[in-house]
Short mmCIF file of C-alpha atoms in Angstrom, two decimals:
data_model
loop_
_atom_site.label_atom_id
_atom_site.label_comp_id
_atom_site.label_asym_id
_atom_site.label_seq_id
_atom_site.Cartn_x
_atom_site.Cartn_y
_atom_site.Cartn_z
CA MET A 1 0.39 -8.83 -67.64
CA GLY A 2 -1.36 -12.20 -67.43
CA GLY A 3 1.82 -13.83 -66.17
CA PHE A 4 2.21 -11.04 -63.62
CA ALA A 5 -1.31 -11.65 -62.26
CA ILE A 6 -0.81 -15.41 -62.09
CA GLY A 7 2.64 -15.15 -60.54
CA THR A 8 1.47 -12.66 -57.94
CA THR A 9 -1.38 -14.83 -56.68
CA GLU A 10 0.63 -18.06 -56.82
CA TYR A 11 3.63 -16.83 -54.87
CA ALA A 12 1.92 -14.17 -52.74
CA THR A 13 -0.35 -16.82 -51.26
CA MET A 14 2.77 -18.48 -49.88
CA SER A 15 4.16 -15.23 -48.49
CA LEU A 16 0.79 -14.33 -46.92
CA LEU A 17 0.51 -17.71 -45.23
CA PRO A 18 1.31 -16.42 -41.70
CA PHE A 19 -1.40 -13.77 -42.07
CA PHE A 20 -4.38 -15.53 -43.64
CA SER A 21 -3.92 -18.64 -41.48
CA GLY A 22 -4.95 -16.57 -38.49
CA GLY A 23 -7.72 -14.85 -40.42
CA LEU A 24 -9.22 -18.21 -41.37
CA GLY A 25 -8.76 -19.65 -37.90
CA VAL A 26 -6.31 -22.44 -38.74
CA ASP A 27 -2.62 -23.13 -38.07
CA GLU A 28 0.01 -22.53 -40.75
CA PRO A 29 0.56 -26.16 -41.88
CA THR A 30 -3.22 -26.50 -42.32
CA ALA A 31 -3.42 -23.18 -44.15
CA GLY A 32 -0.76 -24.55 -46.50
CA HIS A 33 -3.52 -26.76 -47.95
CA VAL A 34 -4.96 -23.60 -49.51
CA ILE A 35 -1.81 -23.44 -51.63
CA SER A 36 -2.20 -27.10 -52.49
CA ALA A 37 -5.84 -26.48 -53.53
CA TYR A 38 -4.69 -23.88 -56.06
CA ALA A 39 -2.06 -26.30 -57.34
CA LEU A 40 -4.68 -29.04 -57.66
CA GLY A 41 -6.81 -26.66 -59.74
CA VAL A 42 -3.88 -26.14 -62.09
CA VAL A 43 -3.16 -29.86 -62.33
CA ILE A 44 -6.78 -30.66 -63.24
CA GLY A 45 -7.62 -27.53 -65.22
CA ALA A 46 -4.60 -27.43 -67.51
CA PRO A 47 -5.29 -30.65 -69.48
CA LEU A 48 -9.08 -30.35 -69.39
CA LEU A 49 -9.22 -26.75 -70.61
CA ALA A 50 -6.39 -27.21 -73.14
CA VAL A 51 -8.21 -30.15 -74.75
CA ALA A 52 -11.59 -28.40 -74.64
CA ALA A 53 -10.11 -25.26 -76.26
CA SER A 54 -8.36 -27.07 -79.12
CA ARG A 55 -10.90 -25.96 -81.75
CA PHE A 56 -11.26 -22.34 -80.63
CA SER A 57 -9.29 -19.21 -81.45
CA ARG A 58 -6.32 -18.90 -79.10
CA ARG A 59 -7.10 -15.20 -78.58
CA THR A 60 -10.67 -15.99 -77.49
CA VAL A 61 -9.49 -18.76 -75.19
CA LEU A 62 -6.94 -16.49 -73.49
CA ILE A 63 -9.64 -13.90 -72.77
CA ALA A 64 -12.00 -16.51 -71.31
CA LEU A 65 -9.25 -18.04 -69.16
CA MET A 66 -8.24 -14.69 -67.70
CA LEU A 67 -11.86 -13.80 -66.85
CA LEU A 68 -12.21 -17.11 -64.99
CA PHE A 69 -8.97 -16.34 -63.18
CA ALA A 70 -10.29 -12.92 -62.17
CA LEU A 71 -13.47 -14.50 -60.80
CA GLY A 72 -11.60 -17.06 -58.70
CA ASN A 73 -9.34 -14.45 -57.13
CA GLY A 74 -12.19 -12.04 -56.51
CA LEU A 75 -14.04 -14.77 -54.61
CA SER A 76 -10.85 -15.61 -52.68
CA ALA A 77 -10.69 -12.01 -51.49
CA VAL A 78 -14.10 -12.33 -49.82
CA ALA A 79 -13.89 -15.96 -48.66
CA PRO A 80 -15.82 -16.22 -45.36
CA ASP A 81 -14.07 -19.32 -44.01
CA TYR A 82 -11.34 -21.91 -44.59
CA ARG A 83 -13.49 -24.37 -46.57
CA SER A 84 -14.72 -21.65 -48.93
CA MET A 85 -11.15 -20.50 -49.42
CA LEU A 86 -10.13 -24.01 -50.48
CA VAL A 87 -12.85 -24.04 -53.16
CA PHE A 88 -12.10 -20.53 -54.44
CA ARG A 89 -8.36 -21.20 -54.67
CA PHE A 90 -9.12 -24.39 -56.62
CA VAL A 91 -11.23 -22.34 -59.09
CA SER A 92 -8.45 -19.74 -59.36
CA GLY A 93 -5.98 -22.44 -60.34
CA LEU A 94 -8.07 -23.97 -63.14
CA PRO A 95 -7.06 -21.51 -65.94
CA HIS A 96 -3.40 -21.15 -64.90
CA GLY A 97 -1.79 -23.93 -66.93
CA ALA A 98 -3.91 -23.56 -70.05
CA TYR A 99 -3.25 -19.81 -70.14
CA PHE A 100 0.53 -20.18 -69.99
CA GLY A 101 0.51 -23.12 -72.37
CA ILE A 102 -1.46 -21.32 -75.09
CA ALA A 103 0.43 -18.05 -74.61
CA SER A 104 3.74 -19.92 -74.96
CA LEU A 105 2.62 -21.52 -78.21
CA VAL A 106 1.65 -18.13 -79.63
CA ALA A 107 5.01 -16.64 -78.66
CA ALA A 108 7.02 -19.56 -80.04
CA SER A 109 5.17 -19.37 -83.37
CA LEU A 110 6.33 -15.79 -83.90
CA VAL A 111 10.11 -16.34 -83.75
CA PRO A 112 12.74 -18.45 -85.56
CA HIS A 113 13.10 -22.07 -84.42
CA GLY A 114 16.37 -21.39 -82.59
CA LYS A 115 14.86 -18.71 -80.37
CA ARG A 116 11.76 -20.50 -79.11
CA THR A 117 12.98 -20.93 -75.55
CA GLN A 118 13.79 -17.23 -75.36
CA ALA A 119 10.31 -16.39 -76.67
CA VAL A 120 8.68 -18.64 -74.08
CA ALA A 121 10.87 -16.99 -71.43
CA ARG A 122 9.45 -13.60 -72.42
CA VAL A 123 5.96 -14.94 -71.72
CA MET A 124 7.16 -16.19 -68.35
CA LEU A 125 8.79 -12.84 -67.60
CA GLY A 126 5.54 -11.58 -66.10
CA LEU A 127 5.64 -14.52 -63.72
CA THR A 128 9.16 -13.74 -62.53
CA VAL A 129 8.64 -9.96 -62.38
CA ALA A 130 5.66 -10.74 -60.14
CA THR A 131 8.07 -12.26 -57.63
CA ILE A 132 10.02 -8.98 -57.55
CA VAL A 133 7.16 -6.48 -57.56
CA GLY A 134 3.80 -8.22 -57.21
CA VAL A 135 4.57 -10.58 -54.33
CA PRO A 136 6.34 -8.04 -52.08
CA LEU A 137 3.55 -5.55 -52.84
CA ALA A 138 0.85 -8.09 -52.00
CA ASN A 139 2.74 -9.05 -48.85
CA ALA A 140 3.06 -5.41 -47.81
CA LEU A 141 -0.62 -4.75 -48.52
CA GLY A 142 -1.48 -7.86 -46.53
CA GLN A 143 0.45 -6.57 -43.54
CA ILE A 144 -0.96 -3.04 -43.72
CA PHE A 145 -4.55 -3.44 -44.91
CA GLY A 146 -5.24 -7.16 -44.47
CA TRP A 147 -4.45 -10.29 -46.47
CA ARG A 148 -7.65 -10.08 -48.56
CA TRP A 149 -6.24 -7.13 -50.49
CA GLY A 150 -3.55 -9.39 -51.95
CA PHE A 151 -6.20 -11.44 -53.77
CA GLY A 152 -8.38 -8.46 -54.63
CA ILE A 153 -5.58 -6.66 -56.46
CA VAL A 154 -4.89 -9.79 -58.51
CA ALA A 155 -8.55 -10.00 -59.54
CA ILE A 156 -8.39 -6.41 -60.81
CA ILE A 157 -5.15 -7.02 -62.75
CA ALA A 158 -6.66 -10.16 -64.31
CA ALA A 159 -9.74 -8.26 -65.49
CA VAL A 160 -7.51 -5.58 -67.04
CA THR A 161 -5.48 -8.34 -68.72
CA ALA A 162 -8.59 -9.81 -70.33
CA ALA A 163 -9.47 -6.36 -71.70
CA ALA A 164 -5.91 -5.83 -72.97
CA ILE A 165 -5.92 -9.18 -74.80
CA ALA A 166 -9.22 -8.24 -76.46
CA LEU A 167 -7.73 -4.93 -77.58
CA VAL A 168 -4.24 -5.82 -78.79
CA ALA A 169 -3.74 -9.58 -79.15
CA PRO A 170 -3.46 -10.76 -82.79
CA HIS A 171 -6.55 -12.41 -84.25
CA ASP A 172 -6.06 -16.03 -85.26
CA VAL A 173 -8.10 -18.60 -87.13
CA PRO A 174 -8.88 -21.84 -85.25
CA ASP A 175 -7.10 -24.91 -86.63
CA ARG A 176 -9.86 -26.97 -88.27
CA ALA A 177 -7.67 -30.08 -88.09
CA ALA A 178 -7.32 -29.77 -84.33
CA SER A 179 -9.41 -32.03 -82.13
CA PRO A 180 -9.47 -33.24 -78.54
CA LEU A 181 -8.52 -36.74 -79.73
CA ALA A 182 -5.46 -35.43 -81.58
CA GLU A 183 -4.39 -33.54 -78.45
CA LEU A 184 -4.74 -36.66 -76.31
CA ARG A 185 -2.53 -38.77 -78.61
CA VAL A 186 0.51 -36.93 -77.27
CA LEU A 187 0.10 -38.86 -74.01
CA ARG A 188 1.31 -42.04 -75.72
CA ASP A 189 4.89 -40.73 -75.75
CA ARG A 190 6.87 -41.97 -72.74
CA ARG A 191 9.26 -39.02 -73.09
CA ILE A 192 6.39 -36.60 -72.46
CA TRP A 193 5.63 -38.27 -69.13
CA LEU A 194 9.29 -38.32 -68.10
CA THR A 195 9.65 -34.61 -68.89
CA LEU A 196 6.54 -33.83 -66.86
CA ALA A 197 7.88 -35.92 -63.98
CA ILE A 198 11.14 -33.94 -63.95
CA GLY A 199 9.22 -30.75 -63.28
CA ALA A 200 6.63 -32.32 -60.97
CA ILE A 201 9.29 -33.70 -58.61
CA GLY A 202 12.43 -31.65 -59.24
CA TYR A 203 10.75 -28.24 -58.98
CA GLY A 204 9.07 -29.17 -55.71
CA GLY A 205 12.20 -28.23 -53.81
CA LEU A 206 11.86 -24.56 -54.71
CA PHE A 207 8.27 -24.51 -53.45
CA SER A 208 9.19 -26.37 -50.28
CA VAL A 209 11.48 -23.49 -49.32
CA TYR A 210 9.50 -20.59 -50.73
CA THR A 211 6.20 -21.55 -49.07
CA TYR A 212 7.68 -21.27 -45.60
CA LEU A 213 10.25 -18.56 -46.35
CA ALA A 214 8.31 -15.81 -44.55
CA SER A 215 7.91 -17.99 -41.47
CA THR A 216 11.59 -18.97 -41.58
CA LEU A 217 12.66 -15.34 -41.78
CA LEU A 218 10.45 -14.39 -38.83
CA ASP A 219 11.09 -17.36 -36.53
CA VAL A 220 14.62 -18.54 -37.43
CA THR A 221 16.43 -15.54 -38.91
CA HIS A 222 14.49 -13.25 -36.53
CA VAL A 223 14.05 -10.33 -38.91
CA SER A 224 11.32 -7.73 -38.64
CA LYS A 225 8.21 -8.05 -40.82
CA VAL A 226 9.41 -5.10 -42.90
CA ILE A 227 12.37 -7.15 -44.16
CA VAL A 228 10.26 -10.07 -45.43
CA PRO A 229 9.06 -8.38 -48.67
CA LEU A 230 12.64 -7.35 -49.47
CA VAL A 231 13.94 -10.93 -49.26
CA LEU A 232 10.99 -12.09 -51.36
CA ALA A 233 12.00 -9.51 -53.96
CA VAL A 234 15.55 -10.91 -53.98
CA PHE A 235 14.12 -14.33 -54.76
CA GLY A 236 12.16 -12.77 -57.62
CA LEU A 237 15.27 -11.05 -58.92
CA GLY A 238 17.04 -14.41 -59.02
CA MET A 239 14.14 -15.99 -60.91
CA THR A 240 14.00 -13.14 -63.41
CA LEU A 241 17.73 -13.26 -64.14
CA GLY A 242 17.55 -17.04 -64.41
CA ASN A 243 14.71 -16.78 -66.90
CA LEU A 244 16.66 -14.26 -68.99
CA ILE A 245 20.02 -16.05 -68.96
CA VAL A 246 19.16 -19.77 -68.94
CA PRO A 247 17.14 -19.84 -72.21
CA ARG A 248 20.19 -18.71 -74.19
CA PHE A 249 21.96 -21.90 -73.13
CA ALA A 250 18.83 -24.02 -73.51
CA ASP A 251 18.38 -23.01 -77.17
CA ARG A 252 21.84 -24.55 -77.79
CA ALA A 253 21.67 -27.59 -75.47
CA LEU A 254 18.22 -28.13 -74.00
CA MET A 255 18.53 -31.27 -71.88
CA PRO A 256 22.06 -30.61 -70.56
CA THR A 257 20.81 -27.21 -69.37
CA ALA A 258 17.90 -28.86 -67.54
CA GLY A 259 20.26 -31.30 -65.82
CA ALA A 260 22.63 -28.53 -64.78
CA LEU A 261 19.75 -26.56 -63.26
CA LEU A 262 18.68 -29.55 -61.16
CA VAL A 263 22.22 -30.03 -59.82
CA TRP A 264 22.43 -26.30 -59.04
CA SER A 265 19.07 -26.38 -57.22
CA ALA A 266 19.97 -29.45 -55.16
CA VAL A 267 23.15 -27.77 -53.89
CA MET A 268 21.61 -24.36 -53.22
CA LEU A 269 18.57 -25.77 -51.46
CA GLY A 270 20.84 -27.76 -49.17
CA LEU A 271 22.88 -24.64 -48.38
CA TYR A 272 19.67 -22.77 -47.53
CA SER A 273 19.23 -24.88 -44.40
CA LEU A 274 22.71 -23.89 -43.23
CA ALA A 275 22.21 -20.23 -44.15
CA ALA A 276 18.88 -19.64 -42.39
CA GLY A 277 20.41 -18.17 -39.23
CA SER A 278 21.76 -14.99 -40.86
CA LEU A 279 19.93 -12.42 -42.96
CA TRP A 280 22.87 -12.00 -45.35
CA THR A 281 23.47 -15.71 -45.95
CA ILE A 282 19.79 -16.62 -46.30
CA THR A 283 19.33 -13.75 -48.76
CA LEU A 284 22.19 -15.04 -50.90
CA ALA A 285 20.79 -18.58 -50.74
CA VAL A 286 17.31 -17.37 -51.73
CA PHE A 287 18.76 -15.50 -54.72
CA ALA A 288 20.68 -18.60 -55.83
CA ILE A 289 17.59 -20.80 -55.49
CA GLY A 290 15.67 -18.31 -57.61
CA LEU A 291 18.21 -18.65 -60.43
CA GLY A 292 17.20 -22.30 -60.74
CA GLY A 293 13.64 -21.24 -61.56
CA GLY A 294 14.48 -21.17 -65.27
CA LEU A 295 13.84 -24.93 -65.36
CA GLY A 296 10.16 -24.37 -66.17
CA THR A 297 10.91 -22.54 -69.41
CA VAL A 298 13.43 -25.18 -70.48
CA LEU A 299 10.99 -28.04 -69.97
CA GLN A 300 8.25 -26.07 -71.71
CA THR A 301 10.32 -25.97 -74.91
CA ARG A 302 11.18 -29.67 -74.64
CA LEU A 303 7.50 -30.57 -74.44
CA MET A 304 6.76 -28.44 -77.50
CA ASP A 305 9.55 -30.27 -79.33
CA LEU A 306 8.24 -33.70 -78.38
CA ALA A 307 4.58 -33.00 -79.10
CA LYS A 308 3.32 -32.91 -82.67
CA GLU A 309 -0.45 -32.58 -82.96
CA GLY A 310 -0.94 -32.13 -79.24
CA GLN A 311 1.22 -29.10 -78.51
CA GLY A 312 -1.54 -27.27 -76.67
CA LEU A 313 -2.06 -30.11 -74.23
CA ALA A 314 1.67 -30.74 -73.78
CA ALA A 315 2.39 -27.08 -73.11
CA ALA A 316 -0.45 -26.85 -70.59
CA LEU A 317 0.56 -30.08 -68.84
CA ASN A 318 3.93 -28.51 -68.04
CA HIS A 319 2.11 -26.18 -65.67
CA SER A 320 0.13 -29.05 -64.23
CA ALA A 321 3.45 -30.69 -63.45
CA PHE A 322 4.91 -27.59 -61.86
CA ASN A 323 1.84 -27.04 -59.77
CA PHE A 324 1.92 -30.65 -58.70
CA ALA A 325 5.37 -29.58 -57.46
CA ASN A 326 3.66 -26.55 -55.88
CA GLY A 327 1.51 -28.97 -53.91
CA LEU A 328 4.22 -31.54 -53.21
CA GLY A 329 6.82 -29.06 -51.96
CA PRO A 330 4.68 -27.41 -49.26
CA PHE A 331 3.27 -30.80 -48.24
CA ALA A 332 6.70 -32.42 -47.83
CA GLY A 333 8.11 -29.32 -46.16
CA GLY A 334 5.12 -29.16 -43.83
CA LEU A 335 5.69 -32.79 -42.78
CA ALA A 336 9.29 -31.96 -41.83
CA ILE A 337 8.17 -28.93 -39.83
CA THR A 338 5.38 -30.82 -38.07
CA ALA A 339 7.84 -33.61 -37.23
CA GLY A 340 9.88 -31.05 -35.29
CA PHE A 341 12.85 -30.55 -37.63
CA GLY A 342 12.30 -26.77 -37.78
CA TRP A 343 11.51 -24.29 -40.55
CA GLU A 344 15.01 -24.53 -42.01
CA ALA A 345 14.54 -28.27 -42.68
CA THR A 346 12.55 -27.28 -45.79
CA GLY A 347 15.90 -26.74 -47.50
CA TRP A 348 16.97 -30.36 -47.00
CA VAL A 349 13.55 -31.54 -48.17
CA GLY A 350 13.93 -29.34 -51.25
CA SER A 351 17.39 -30.68 -52.01
CA LEU A 352 16.11 -34.27 -51.91
CA LEU A 353 13.29 -33.37 -54.30
CA ALA A 354 15.73 -31.75 -56.73
CA LEU A 355 17.92 -34.88 -56.63
CA ALA A 356 14.87 -37.03 -57.31
CA GLY A 357 14.13 -34.82 -60.32
CA LEU A 358 17.72 -35.28 -61.47
CA ALA A 359 17.30 -39.06 -61.31
CA ILE A 360 14.23 -38.81 -63.55
CA TRP A 361 16.16 -36.47 -65.88
CA SER A 362 18.86 -39.13 -66.30
CA VAL A 363 16.22 -41.67 -67.37
CA ALA A 364 14.79 -39.14 -69.86
CA TRP A 365 18.29 -38.42 -71.18
CA LYS A 366 18.87 -42.15 -71.75
CA SER A 367 15.47 -42.41 -73.43
CA ASP A 368 16.54 -39.73 -75.92
CA SER A 369 19.84 -41.40 -76.78
CA GLY A 370 18.20 -44.82 -76.98
#
């Protein structure tokens, strides 16, 4: 449920971009900075909150994080202007990474060693299901009742999540040996930074396309507004299937699976630019791009493997990296659009970012063998 709330607000903000840009009185590339503000909140909040929470019960921390998330989204729903919206989206992003990081650690601790990636994928399932159900629903509500409802619904779901955690999550005893200093020691490992860089750069391609997908469908593919939520749901279906299938391979060969996903993404993102003119071809391309979304779960497990005493920080930093990608992708895609290359150029931008991630992956792969 927590993943569903987070996934809905993260991706729905992108799909609602054409609607809230007008409501806030700014153009779409400028409104894209609202998405970047959320991503910046994740990047900053994930390490800070993960370190600060190291001595507290994981159950208690999850409740507190989800309440903060509910507050940020509730404020976003009533934001009076563009500047306020930037601040409220930043606040909404603060608990994102720490929540997923801690929840992933809890899940991984409950299964055999060889099934950790699959357990983490189950945590992320709420995130991918959100792209099938939550995002199209928020987009539809935004079209019918106004874009503010998309954020308001998320705030309600987040509050219910906090209550559900309090009711059913297992009680745990804080690790007395844990400390902020022990968490920070993980940052000495060069392999940690390389793994984070893979996600920060390589995953940016997906966000470059997804951020402007609604606009591409309306202005390039020339579909009606009713079709937009359906294509968004197809993307979510691809992500969900990817998150169910990919971990089974990753538990056998973690890094080769990550490399294969980056190659797949680079090719499919490039094809997206060629497929944008037809509803059928762009839908197939969007589904294929979604399949590559399993990269986040794979890298999450790698970070947990590399980290010893600082697993909480490492797990949370994964989401900082992916939300750096969430900021980088829309920014790079927006530059291409502003330069006059058209909405479909976001696919080429995305492909280049995936290839850059693959280059970093090759360095990390060498680092392992060396």
